[in-house]
């Protein structure tokens, strides 16, 4: 993959200059782990931070940083695994045909070795947690392993992704507390709804290709009602987060902390253009900021 063709081959790559500067072999492994698209590990990390901050862990920046490192490594590992499993499907979709395994730039054997290395980094992070949180983290292995197959058997693979990408909230909370499980349940459920909403927006980019090769998604299931569907899931997310806050601190002022995040999600829906590929990608990426706004709300409510 030539450096000067990288922007066209991988249209949703960020930090193209940094990625293009890597030697071709290293670049292929960076692309395989999606290091060129940090939005993925931000979205995996934010629920981890929510769990820590809502549990009252404002002083545990060491834990937050370890969880960030784990999110980067394990998101990369998940992408490698997904690409190995989906190589045949990826070759049939324009946006994914150039991925390293699908294109043959990285062999499946080399991809498995890269996956193992990333998992070893994740293991180092795991060992920083107390045993209760370690067990919770290990519980994510089965859902993660099953995720690539969901698009083949259900119209709602985004819901399964929600289970996986929200798991960090369970880990962060369990590392600090052994109580108030209903608070955690509401936080986790809200995160799942949020993931379904933003990944439906992301899936808009592939609706035509997905239809041709038989890949199912919530974006295809919703059809012409995508904007309404996303708004419903975002509304559920805000309501469930509000419930978590109320259960922890039954004060109306605690709900005000969610107002900026709610306003941002409303902006995403109101400005979403389902027929412009660049628009859904920009709205999807803006969830990096949405996650930060929820984290700030968790910090305020959990540590007031």
Short mmCIF file of N, CA, C and O in Angstrom, two decimals, residues 4-61:
data_model
loop_
_atom_site.label_atom_id
_atom_site.label_comp_id
_atom_site.label_asym_id
_atom_site.label_seq_id
_atom_site.Cartn_x
_atom_site.Cartn_y
_atom_site.Cartn_z
N UNK A 4 1.14 7.44 -0.77
CA UNK A 4 0.34 8.46 -1.42
C UNK A 4 -1.06 7.99 -1.75
O UNK A 4 -1.92 8.79 -2.10
N UNK A 5 -1.33 6.69 -1.65
CA UNK A 5 -2.68 6.19 -1.91
C UNK A 5 -3.43 5.90 -0.63
O UNK A 5 -4.60 5.57 -0.68
N UNK A 6 -2.78 6.03 0.50
CA UNK A 6 -3.42 5.69 1.76
C UNK A 6 -4.72 6.43 2.02
O UNK A 6 -5.70 5.80 2.40
N UNK A 7 -4.81 7.77 1.78
CA UNK A 7 -6.05 8.46 2.07
C UNK A 7 -7.22 7.94 1.25
O UNK A 7 -8.36 7.96 1.70
N UNK A 8 -6.95 7.48 -0.01
CA UNK A 8 -8.05 6.99 -0.83
C UNK A 8 -8.42 5.56 -0.49
O UNK A 8 -9.59 5.19 -0.52
N UNK A 9 -7.44 4.74 -0.16
CA UNK A 9 -7.71 3.34 0.12
C UNK A 9 -8.42 3.17 1.46
O UNK A 9 -9.30 2.34 1.60
N UNK A 10 -8.04 3.98 2.44
CA UNK A 10 -8.65 3.89 3.77
C UNK A 10 -9.31 5.23 4.07
O UNK A 10 -8.71 6.10 4.70
N UNK A 11 -10.53 5.46 3.59
CA UNK A 11 -11.14 6.79 3.67
C UNK A 11 -11.40 7.28 5.08
O UNK A 11 -11.49 8.49 5.29
N UNK A 12 -11.52 6.38 6.07
CA UNK A 12 -11.81 6.86 7.42
C UNK A 12 -10.58 6.85 8.32
O UNK A 12 -10.67 6.90 9.53
N UNK A 13 -9.38 6.81 7.70
CA UNK A 13 -8.14 6.89 8.46
C UNK A 13 -7.96 8.30 9.02
O UNK A 13 -8.17 9.29 8.32
N UNK A 14 -7.54 8.37 10.29
CA UNK A 14 -7.16 9.63 10.90
C UNK A 14 -5.63 9.64 11.04
O UNK A 14 -4.98 8.61 10.96
N UNK A 15 -5.07 10.82 11.25
CA UNK A 15 -3.62 10.97 11.42
C UNK A 15 -2.89 10.29 10.26
O UNK A 15 -1.95 9.52 10.45
N UNK A 16 -3.32 10.61 9.04
CA UNK A 16 -2.77 9.94 7.87
C UNK A 16 -1.27 10.16 7.72
O UNK A 16 -0.55 9.28 7.25
N UNK A 17 -0.81 11.36 8.09
CA UNK A 17 0.61 11.64 7.96
C UNK A 17 1.45 10.71 8.80
O UNK A 17 2.48 10.20 8.35
N UNK A 18 1.01 10.46 10.05
CA UNK A 18 1.76 9.57 10.93
C UNK A 18 1.75 8.14 10.41
O UNK A 18 2.77 7.45 10.41
N UNK A 19 0.58 7.69 9.95
CA UNK A 19 0.47 6.32 9.45
C UNK A 19 1.28 6.15 8.16
O UNK A 19 1.98 5.16 7.97
N UNK A 20 1.20 7.13 7.28
CA UNK A 20 1.92 7.04 6.01
C UNK A 20 3.43 7.08 6.22
O UNK A 20 4.18 6.57 5.39
N UNK A 21 3.89 7.67 7.33
CA UNK A 21 5.33 7.76 7.59
C UNK A 21 5.93 6.44 8.05
O UNK A 21 7.16 6.27 8.03
N UNK A 22 5.09 5.49 8.47
CA UNK A 22 5.60 4.20 8.93
C UNK A 22 6.13 3.38 7.75
O UNK A 22 5.61 3.49 6.63
N UNK A 23 7.12 2.54 7.98
CA UNK A 23 7.53 1.59 6.93
C UNK A 23 6.34 0.72 6.54
O UNK A 23 5.48 0.43 7.37
N UNK A 24 6.27 0.28 5.28
CA UNK A 24 5.09 -0.46 4.81
C UNK A 24 4.69 -1.63 5.69
O UNK A 24 3.50 -1.83 5.95
N UNK A 25 5.64 -2.43 6.17
CA UNK A 25 5.29 -3.59 6.99
C UNK A 25 4.64 -3.17 8.30
O UNK A 25 3.59 -3.68 8.68
N UNK A 26 5.27 -2.21 8.99
CA UNK A 26 4.71 -1.73 10.25
C UNK A 26 3.37 -1.05 10.02
O UNK A 26 2.45 -1.16 10.83
N UNK A 27 3.25 -0.35 8.88
CA UNK A 27 1.99 0.33 8.57
C UNK A 27 0.85 -0.68 8.45
O UNK A 27 -0.26 -0.44 8.93
N UNK A 28 1.13 -1.80 7.84
CA UNK A 28 0.08 -2.82 7.68
C UNK A 28 -0.41 -3.33 9.04
O UNK A 28 -1.61 -3.55 9.23
N UNK A 29 0.52 -3.52 9.96
CA UNK A 29 0.12 -3.99 11.29
C UNK A 29 -0.61 -2.90 12.07
O UNK A 29 -1.55 -3.18 12.83
N UNK A 30 -0.20 -1.65 11.88
CA UNK A 30 -0.91 -0.54 12.52
C UNK A 30 -2.33 -0.44 11.99
O UNK A 30 -3.29 -0.22 12.75
N UNK A 31 -2.49 -0.59 10.67
CA UNK A 31 -3.82 -0.55 10.07
C UNK A 31 -4.67 -1.73 10.53
O UNK A 31 -5.88 -1.60 10.75
N UNK A 32 -4.03 -2.89 10.67
CA UNK A 32 -4.76 -4.08 11.09
C UNK A 32 -5.35 -3.89 12.49
O UNK A 32 -6.47 -4.32 12.77
N UNK A 33 -4.61 -3.24 13.37
CA UNK A 33 -5.09 -2.98 14.73
C UNK A 33 -5.88 -1.68 14.82
O UNK A 33 -6.27 -1.28 15.93
N UNK A 34 -6.08 -1.01 13.69
CA UNK A 34 -6.83 0.26 13.62
C UNK A 34 -6.16 1.36 14.45
O UNK A 34 -6.85 2.23 14.98
N UNK A 35 -4.86 1.32 14.56
CA UNK A 35 -4.18 2.40 15.27
C UNK A 35 -4.34 3.72 14.52
O UNK A 35 -4.11 4.79 15.08
N UNK A 36 -4.71 3.63 13.23
CA UNK A 36 -4.94 4.85 12.44
C UNK A 36 -6.30 5.46 12.73
O UNK A 36 -6.60 6.56 12.26
N UNK A 37 -7.14 4.74 13.49
CA UNK A 37 -8.48 5.23 13.80
C UNK A 37 -8.70 5.17 15.31
O UNK A 37 -9.37 4.26 15.82
N UNK A 38 -8.17 6.14 16.04
CA UNK A 38 -8.25 6.10 17.51
C UNK A 38 -9.65 6.23 18.05
O UNK A 38 -9.87 5.92 19.23
N UNK A 39 -10.61 6.61 17.23
CA UNK A 39 -11.99 6.74 17.73
C UNK A 39 -12.45 5.42 18.35
O UNK A 39 -13.18 5.42 19.35
N UNK A 40 -12.02 4.30 17.82
CA UNK A 40 -12.45 3.00 18.34
C UNK A 40 -12.03 2.77 19.77
O UNK A 40 -12.82 2.31 20.60
N UNK A 41 -10.75 3.08 20.08
CA UNK A 41 -10.35 2.83 21.46
C UNK A 41 -10.87 3.89 22.40
O UNK A 41 -11.06 3.63 23.60
N UNK A 42 -11.15 5.09 21.90
CA UNK A 42 -11.82 6.06 22.77
C UNK A 42 -13.20 5.56 23.17
O UNK A 42 -13.61 5.68 24.33
N UNK A 43 -13.93 5.02 22.20
CA UNK A 43 -15.28 4.53 22.49
C UNK A 43 -15.26 3.32 23.41
O UNK A 43 -16.21 3.11 24.18
N UNK A 44 -14.21 2.52 23.35
CA UNK A 44 -14.08 1.39 24.27
C UNK A 44 -13.65 1.87 25.65
O UNK A 44 -14.06 1.30 26.67
N UNK A 45 -12.86 2.93 25.69
CA UNK A 45 -12.34 3.44 26.96
C UNK A 45 -13.36 4.20 27.78
O UNK A 45 -13.39 4.07 29.02
N UNK A 46 -14.20 5.00 27.15
CA UNK A 46 -15.08 5.88 27.93
C UNK A 46 -15.94 5.15 28.95
O UNK A 46 -16.03 5.59 30.11
N UNK A 47 -16.59 4.03 28.61
CA UNK A 47 -17.34 3.33 29.66
C UNK A 47 -16.47 2.89 30.84
O UNK A 47 -16.95 2.86 31.98
N UNK A 48 -15.21 2.55 30.57
CA UNK A 48 -14.28 2.23 31.68
C UNK A 48 -14.17 3.42 32.62
O UNK A 48 -14.27 3.28 33.85
N UNK A 49 -13.95 4.59 32.04
CA UNK A 49 -13.81 5.81 32.83
C UNK A 49 -15.10 6.13 33.57
O UNK A 49 -15.06 6.57 34.73
N UNK A 50 -16.25 5.92 32.91
CA UNK A 50 -17.53 6.18 33.58
C UNK A 50 -17.65 5.34 34.84
O UNK A 50 -18.08 5.83 35.89
N UNK A 51 -17.32 4.05 34.73
CA UNK A 51 -17.44 3.16 35.88
C UNK A 51 -16.57 3.61 37.03
O UNK A 51 -17.00 3.60 38.20
N UNK A 52 -15.33 4.02 36.72
CA UNK A 52 -14.41 4.47 37.77
C UNK A 52 -14.92 5.76 38.40
O UNK A 52 -14.98 5.89 39.63
N UNK A 53 -15.29 6.74 37.58
CA UNK A 53 -15.66 8.05 38.10
C UNK A 53 -16.99 8.02 38.84
O UNK A 53 -17.14 8.67 39.89
N UNK A 54 -17.96 7.27 38.33
CA UNK A 54 -19.25 7.20 39.03
C UNK A 54 -19.12 6.44 40.34
O UNK A 54 -19.88 6.68 41.29
N UNK A 55 -18.15 5.54 40.42
CA UNK A 55 -17.91 4.79 41.66
C UNK A 55 -17.15 5.61 42.69
O UNK A 55 -16.86 5.12 43.78
N UNK A 56 -16.82 6.85 42.35
CA UNK A 56 -16.13 7.71 43.30
C UNK A 56 -14.62 7.69 43.18
O UNK A 56 -13.93 8.14 44.09
N UNK A 57 -14.10 7.21 42.07
CA UNK A 57 -12.66 7.05 41.93
C UNK A 57 -11.94 8.21 41.29
O UNK A 57 -11.05 8.00 40.46
N UNK A 58 -12.31 9.45 41.65
CA UNK A 58 -11.68 10.60 41.01
C UNK A 58 -10.17 10.67 41.26
O UNK A 58 -9.44 11.29 40.48
N UNK A 59 -9.71 10.06 42.34
CA UNK A 59 -8.28 10.09 42.64
C UNK A 59 -7.50 8.95 41.99
O UNK A 59 -6.27 8.91 42.06
N UNK A 60 -8.20 8.02 41.33
CA UNK A 60 -7.56 6.83 40.77
C UNK A 60 -7.14 7.04 39.31
O UNK A 60 -7.53 6.29 38.42
N UNK A 61 -6.32 8.05 39.08
CA UNK A 61 -5.87 8.29 37.71
C UNK A 61 -4.93 7.20 37.23
O UNK A 61 -4.81 6.97 36.01
#
